[in-house]
Amino acid sequence: MNVKLLALGAALAAVVAPAQETIIRNARVIAISGPDQEKADVRIVDGRIAEIAPSLPAAPPRTAVIDARGRTLMPAYVLAHTSEGLDRANEAMDVTPFVSVLDAVDPTLPFFDNMLRDGVYTVNVMPGDRTVVGGMGRVLRPVGRIVEEMTIVAEPGLKISMFPPQGNRASHLAKLRAVLDDARRHHEARELAVDTRPTGNFAVDLEAMQIERRKEALVRLVKGRLPAFVSCESSGDVLRALDLAKEFGLDLRFVLQPGTWRAAKHLADAKAKVILTADFVAEETDPETGKATRRILPKILHDAGVEFAVTTAQTSLGHRYLWYQASLLVRHGVPREVALKSVTLTPARILGLEASRGSIEVGKDADLLLLTDDPLSGRAWVDVGVADGKVVYERVKDRRLAELLGLGAETR
């Protein structure tokens, strides 16, 4: 009886517990999904955006209020593809669909602190390109002490590379096709199997279980139930990947290097989901005339009607920032609204998370950045970062940033 009373009391306490509420006032709002608002209030309830208005009523008692006067509010950045955040590369073998970055992510690496400081609150960590079929990625938030606590999406997709780390493309493609053929045959055999119960022979059953585990992700891939993030170095890589998608029913997200620009029309026709690597400018020299030509991949894709997300390179001072990448797009002739979407809403769509993040809309998760200036101005700092409605970063408390700048605790 006492146990029942305790359970009832806990249930009643949960029912009457007050909602966690925050109001951000007087912000310039870049909603991404609609026009900018020069002055607006945003109310957050239990981690979600509950209301957006030019002026909200007085806040109820115990409501946290952030005065954003003179600052810009925008959705947190979304990084659709990176191989940073791993303690080491996992590309020693060509075909490893059974491994996961779960076992290689190191939450203590400076990369995640940088993501928090830079306002990137959704990060898709994937295996690298030196592979045929790599392991499973994981979508993380740079907040938490263990990977499970950081996880947003446990299995966003497998990694496939269309270009060989060694050897030639013909043998590389043959190996990839053989892997996909084997997965399809395994799936068909499993569908036709009449009796899949254990045989009673421990060694035989153990081997069968291990084979099943190793091939499970590939079976899901060829059934169209698991996406693949496909790295392409050339336009030929893109065309071959599109052919494989048709042949095996694959759901692809293309990770493109600058040399893929000739495939823009094919990507547009396929309504492909596209992610650009950090360097998206191809420098080409005519072998006969010696004339150099620059090909701007994002501008070519935009003109062809292809939506894309951009990524970062942590080894480059400029390219490590998504705001810098977006500003480069504008410099290369991509419209501002498209550039901002390429680091927020478009990558969220590619990851299947557009219902919860990537823009400031009622009902979405409150993943928000309060900036000191316009994000593309080159002068904007992340002043306050909010993830799931909770303040996870404050610039004035960032000791590491203060140390780097030599400005003490106050970094304004």
PDB file of N, CA and C in Angstrom, residues 254-303:
ATOM      1  N   PHE A 254      24.736  12.832 -50.894  1.00  0.00           N
ATOM      2  CA  PHE A 254      25.999  12.995 -51.602  1.00  0.00           C
ATOM      3  C   PHE A 254      26.908  13.972 -50.857  1.00  0.00           C
ATOM      4  N   VAL A 255      28.146  13.561 -50.604  1.00  0.00           N
ATOM      5  CA  VAL A 255      29.164  14.420 -50.001  1.00  0.00           C
ATOM      6  C   VAL A 255      30.156  14.747 -51.113  1.00  0.00           C
ATOM      7  N   LEU A 256      30.103  15.988 -51.604  1.00  0.00           N
ATOM      8  CA  LEU A 256      30.763  16.330 -52.860  1.00  0.00           C
ATOM      9  C   LEU A 256      32.000  17.192 -52.687  1.00  0.00           C
ATOM     10  N   GLN A 257      33.067  16.807 -53.402  1.00  0.00           N
ATOM     11  CA  GLN A 257      34.247  17.641 -53.550  1.00  0.00           C
ATOM     12  C   GLN A 257      34.077  18.523 -54.790  1.00  0.00           C
ATOM     13  N   PRO A 258      34.897  19.568 -54.952  1.00  0.00           N
ATOM     14  CA  PRO A 258      34.688  20.548 -56.023  1.00  0.00           C
ATOM     15  C   PRO A 258      34.709  19.965 -57.434  1.00  0.00           C
ATOM     16  N   GLY A 259      35.445  18.863 -57.626  1.00  0.00           N
ATOM     17  CA  GLY A 259      35.554  18.286 -58.962  1.00  0.00           C
ATOM     18  C   GLY A 259      34.287  17.650 -59.491  1.00  0.00           C
ATOM     19  N   THR A 260      33.218  17.687 -58.724  1.00  0.00           N
ATOM     20  CA  THR A 260      31.953  17.072 -59.144  1.00  0.00           C
ATOM     21  C   THR A 260      31.040  18.051 -59.880  1.00  0.00           C
ATOM     22  N   TRP A 261      31.504  19.235 -60.211  1.00  0.00           N
ATOM     23  CA  TRP A 261      30.615  20.295 -60.696  1.00  0.00           C
ATOM     24  C   TRP A 261      29.892  19.932 -61.993  1.00  0.00           C
ATOM     25  N   ARG A 262      30.488  19.085 -62.818  1.00  0.00           N
ATOM     26  CA  ARG A 262      29.846  18.723 -64.083  1.00  0.00           C
ATOM     27  C   ARG A 262      28.581  17.888 -63.897  1.00  0.00           C
ATOM     28  N   ALA A 263      28.379  17.347 -62.728  1.00  0.00           N
ATOM     29  CA  ALA A 263      27.216  16.486 -62.477  1.00  0.00           C
ATOM     30  C   ALA A 263      26.017  17.257 -61.933  1.00  0.00           C
ATOM     31  N   ALA A 264      26.077  18.584 -61.940  1.00  0.00           N
ATOM     32  CA  ALA A 264      25.021  19.398 -61.326  1.00  0.00           C
ATOM     33  C   ALA A 264      23.632  19.075 -61.874  1.00  0.00           C
ATOM     34  N   LYS A 265      23.497  18.977 -63.198  1.00  0.00           N
ATOM     35  CA  LYS A 265      22.198  18.713 -63.801  1.00  0.00           C
ATOM     36  C   LYS A 265      21.662  17.341 -63.388  1.00  0.00           C
ATOM     37  N   HIS A 266      22.537  16.354 -63.325  1.00  0.00           N
ATOM     38  CA  HIS A 266      22.111  15.011 -62.938  1.00  0.00           C
ATOM     39  C   HIS A 266      21.640  14.990 -61.480  1.00  0.00           C
ATOM     40  N   LEU A 267      22.330  15.733 -60.634  1.00  0.00           N
ATOM     41  CA  LEU A 267      21.917  15.829 -59.232  1.00  0.00           C
ATOM     42  C   LEU A 267      20.562  16.525 -59.116  1.00  0.00           C
ATOM     43  N   ALA A 268      20.364  17.562 -59.932  1.00  0.00           N
ATOM     44  CA  ALA A 268      19.091  18.267 -59.923  1.00  0.00           C
ATOM     45  C   ALA A 268      17.964  17.350 -60.389  1.00  0.00           C
ATOM     46  N   ASP A 269      18.188  16.603 -61.465  1.00  0.00           N
ATOM     47  CA  ASP A 269      17.167  15.690 -61.986  1.00  0.00           C
ATOM     48  C   ASP A 269      16.799  14.618 -60.958  1.00  0.00           C
ATOM     49  N   ALA A 270      17.797  14.190 -60.171  1.00  0.00           N
ATOM     50  CA  ALA A 270      17.565  13.153 -59.162  1.00  0.00           C
ATOM     51  C   ALA A 270      17.030  13.717 -57.852  1.00  0.00           C
ATOM     52  N   LYS A 271      16.896  15.058 -57.779  1.00  0.00           N
ATOM     53  CA  LYS A 271      16.488  15.717 -56.526  1.00  0.00           C
ATOM     54  C   LYS A 271      17.359  15.224 -55.365  1.00  0.00           C
ATOM     55  N   ALA A 272      18.648  15.205 -55.611  1.00  0.00           N
ATOM     56  CA  ALA A 272      19.605  14.643 -54.663  1.00  0.00           C
ATOM     57  C   ALA A 272      19.775  15.530 -53.431  1.00  0.00           C
ATOM     58  N   LYS A 273      20.072  14.889 -52.315  1.00  0.00           N
ATOM     59  CA  LYS A 273      20.428  15.580 -51.082  1.00  0.00           C
ATOM     60  C   LYS A 273      21.941  15.719 -51.062  1.00  0.00           C
ATOM     61  N   VAL A 274      22.412  16.956 -51.005  1.00  0.00           N
ATOM     62  CA  VAL A 274      23.822  17.234 -51.272  1.00  0.00           C
ATOM     63  C   VAL A 274      24.481  17.964 -50.105  1.00  0.00           C
ATOM     64  N   ILE A 275      25.680  17.503 -49.766  1.00  0.00           N
ATOM     65  CA  ILE A 275      26.532  18.145 -48.761  1.00  0.00           C
ATOM     66  C   ILE A 275      27.856  18.468 -49.430  1.00  0.00           C
ATOM     67  N   LEU A 276      28.332  19.693 -49.258  1.00  0.00           N
ATOM     68  CA  LEU A 276      29.598  20.099 -49.854  1.00  0.00           C
ATOM     69  C   LEU A 276      30.719  20.026 -48.822  1.00  0.00           C
ATOM     70  N   THR A 277      31.872  19.570 -49.261  1.00  0.00           N
ATOM     71  CA  THR A 277      33.037  19.588 -48.383  1.00  0.00           C
ATOM     72  C   THR A 277      33.460  21.042 -48.143  1.00  0.00           C
ATOM     73  N   ALA A 278      34.390  21.240 -47.228  1.00  0.00           N
ATOM     74  CA  ALA A 278      34.744  22.600 -46.816  1.00  0.00           C
ATOM     75  C   ALA A 278      35.299  23.440 -47.955  1.00  0.00           C
ATOM     76  N   ASP A 279      36.077  22.828 -48.841  1.00  0.00           N
ATOM     77  CA  ASP A 279      36.628  23.540 -49.984  1.00  0.00           C
ATOM     78  C   ASP A 279      35.744  23.251 -51.190  1.00  0.00           C
ATOM     79  N   PHE A 280      35.042  24.263 -51.685  1.00  0.00           N
ATOM     80  CA  PHE A 280      34.111  24.021 -52.790  1.00  0.00           C
ATOM     81  C   PHE A 280      34.463  24.803 -54.053  1.00  0.00           C
ATOM     82  N   VAL A 281      35.736  25.140 -54.220  1.00  0.00           N
ATOM     83  CA  VAL A 281      36.195  25.829 -55.424  1.00  0.00           C
ATOM     84  C   VAL A 281      37.200  24.935 -56.149  1.00  0.00           C
ATOM     85  N   ALA A 282      36.913  24.623 -57.423  1.00  0.00           N
ATOM     86  CA  ALA A 282      37.811  23.796 -58.233  1.00  0.00           C
ATOM     87  C   ALA A 282      38.666  24.685 -59.127  1.00  0.00           C
ATOM     88  N   GLU A 283      39.963  24.500 -59.074  1.00  0.00           N
ATOM     89  CA  GLU A 283      40.899  25.198 -59.947  1.00  0.00           C
ATOM     90  C   GLU A 283      41.330  24.235 -61.050  1.00  0.00           C
ATOM     91  N   GLU A 284      40.986  24.563 -62.301  1.00  0.00           N
ATOM     92  CA  GLU A 284      41.299  23.670 -63.410  1.00  0.00           C
ATOM     93  C   GLU A 284      42.156  24.395 -64.440  1.00  0.00           C
ATOM     94  N   THR A 285      43.094  23.670 -65.035  1.00  0.00           N
ATOM     95  CA  THR A 285      43.979  24.225 -66.056  1.00  0.00           C
ATOM     96  C   THR A 285      43.793  23.462 -67.362  1.00  0.00           C
ATOM     97  N   ASP A 286      43.514  24.194 -68.426  1.00  0.00           N
ATOM     98  CA  ASP A 286      43.375  23.580 -69.748  1.00  0.00           C
ATOM     99  C   ASP A 286      44.729  23.026 -70.172  1.00  0.00           C
ATOM    100  N   PRO A 287      44.820  21.702 -70.454  1.00  0.00           N
ATOM    101  CA  PRO A 287      46.128  21.117 -70.783  1.00  0.00           C
ATOM    102  C   PRO A 287      46.716  21.637 -72.098  1.00  0.00           C
ATOM    103  N   GLU A 288      45.877  22.202 -72.980  1.00  0.00           N
ATOM    104  CA  GLU A 288      46.375  22.684 -74.271  1.00  0.00           C
ATOM    105  C   GLU A 288      46.733  24.162 -74.234  1.00  0.00           C
ATOM    106  N   THR A 289      45.877  24.966 -73.609  1.00  0.00           N
ATOM    107  CA  THR A 289      46.117  26.415 -73.592  1.00  0.00           C
ATOM    108  C   THR A 289      46.834  26.884 -72.338  1.00  0.00           C
ATOM    109  N   GLY A 290      46.768  26.071 -71.275  1.00  0.00           N
ATOM    110  CA  GLY A 290      47.364  26.483 -70.007  1.00  0.00           C
ATOM    111  C   GLY A 290      46.514  27.482 -69.249  1.00  0.00           C
ATOM    112  N   LYS A 291      45.317  27.785 -69.751  1.00  0.00           N
ATOM    113  CA  LYS A 291      44.444  28.756 -69.099  1.00  0.00           C
ATOM    114  C   LYS A 291      43.813  28.149 -67.853  1.00  0.00           C
ATOM    115  N   ALA A 292      43.859  28.907 -66.755  1.00  0.00           N
ATOM    116  CA  ALA A 292      43.280  28.452 -65.485  1.00  0.00           C
ATOM    117  C   ALA A 292      41.831  28.925 -65.370  1.00  0.00           C
ATOM    118  N   THR A 293      40.988  28.040 -64.875  1.00  0.00           N
ATOM    119  CA  THR A 293      39.567  28.350 -64.697  1.00  0.00           C
ATOM    120  C   THR A 293      39.128  27.939 -63.300  1.00  0.00           C
ATOM    121  N   ARG A 294      38.356  28.816 -62.676  1.00  0.00           N
ATOM    122  CA  ARG A 294      37.812  28.502 -61.349  1.00  0.00           C
ATOM    123  C   ARG A 294      36.356  28.083 -61.506  1.00  0.00           C
ATOM    124  N   ARG A 295      35.998  26.953 -60.904  1.00  0.00           N
ATOM    125  CA  ARG A 295      34.624  26.464 -60.910  1.00  0.00           C
ATOM    126  C   ARG A 295      34.095  26.532 -59.475  1.00  0.00           C
ATOM    127  N   ILE A 296      33.048  27.300 -59.291  1.00  0.00           N
ATOM    128  CA  ILE A 296      32.465  27.475 -57.954  1.00  0.00           C
ATOM    129  C   ILE A 296      31.307  26.491 -57.813  1.00  0.00           C
ATOM    130  N   LEU A 297      31.561  25.383 -57.145  1.00  0.00           N
ATOM    131  CA  LEU A 297      30.563  24.319 -57.071  1.00  0.00           C
ATOM    132  C   LEU A 297      29.218  24.776 -56.502  1.00  0.00           C
ATOM    133  N   PRO A 298      29.157  25.493 -55.377  1.00  0.00           N
ATOM    134  CA  PRO A 298      27.845  25.872 -54.849  1.00  0.00           C
ATOM    135  C   PRO A 298      27.052  26.778 -55.780  1.00  0.00           C
ATOM    136  N   LYS A 299      27.730  27.679 -56.493  1.00  0.00           N
ATOM    137  CA  LYS A 299      27.024  28.551 -57.430  1.00  0.00           C
ATOM    138  C   LYS A 299      26.478  27.734 -58.600  1.00  0.00           C
ATOM    139  N   ILE A 300      27.261  26.784 -59.083  1.00  0.00           N
ATOM    140  CA  ILE A 300      26.812  25.927 -60.181  1.00  0.00           C
ATOM    141  C   ILE A 300      25.617  25.086 -59.740  1.00  0.00           C
ATOM    142  N   LEU A 301      25.677  24.548 -58.536  1.00  0.00           N
ATOM    143  CA  LEU A 301      24.567  23.746 -58.022  1.00  0.00           C
ATOM    144  C   LEU A 301      23.317  24.596 -57.813  1.00  0.00           C
ATOM    145  N   HIS A 302      23.500  25.775 -57.247  1.00  0.00           N
ATOM    146  CA  HIS A 302      22.347  26.657 -57.021  1.00  0.00           C
ATOM    147  C   HIS A 302      21.686  27.030 -58.335  1.00  0.00           C
ATOM    148  N   ASP A 303      22.477  27.371 -59.331  1.00  0.00           N
ATOM    149  CA  ASP A 303      21.920  27.735 -60.640  1.00  0.00           C
ATOM    150  C   ASP A 303      21.201  26.553 -61.284  1.00  0.00           C
TER     151      ASP A 303
END
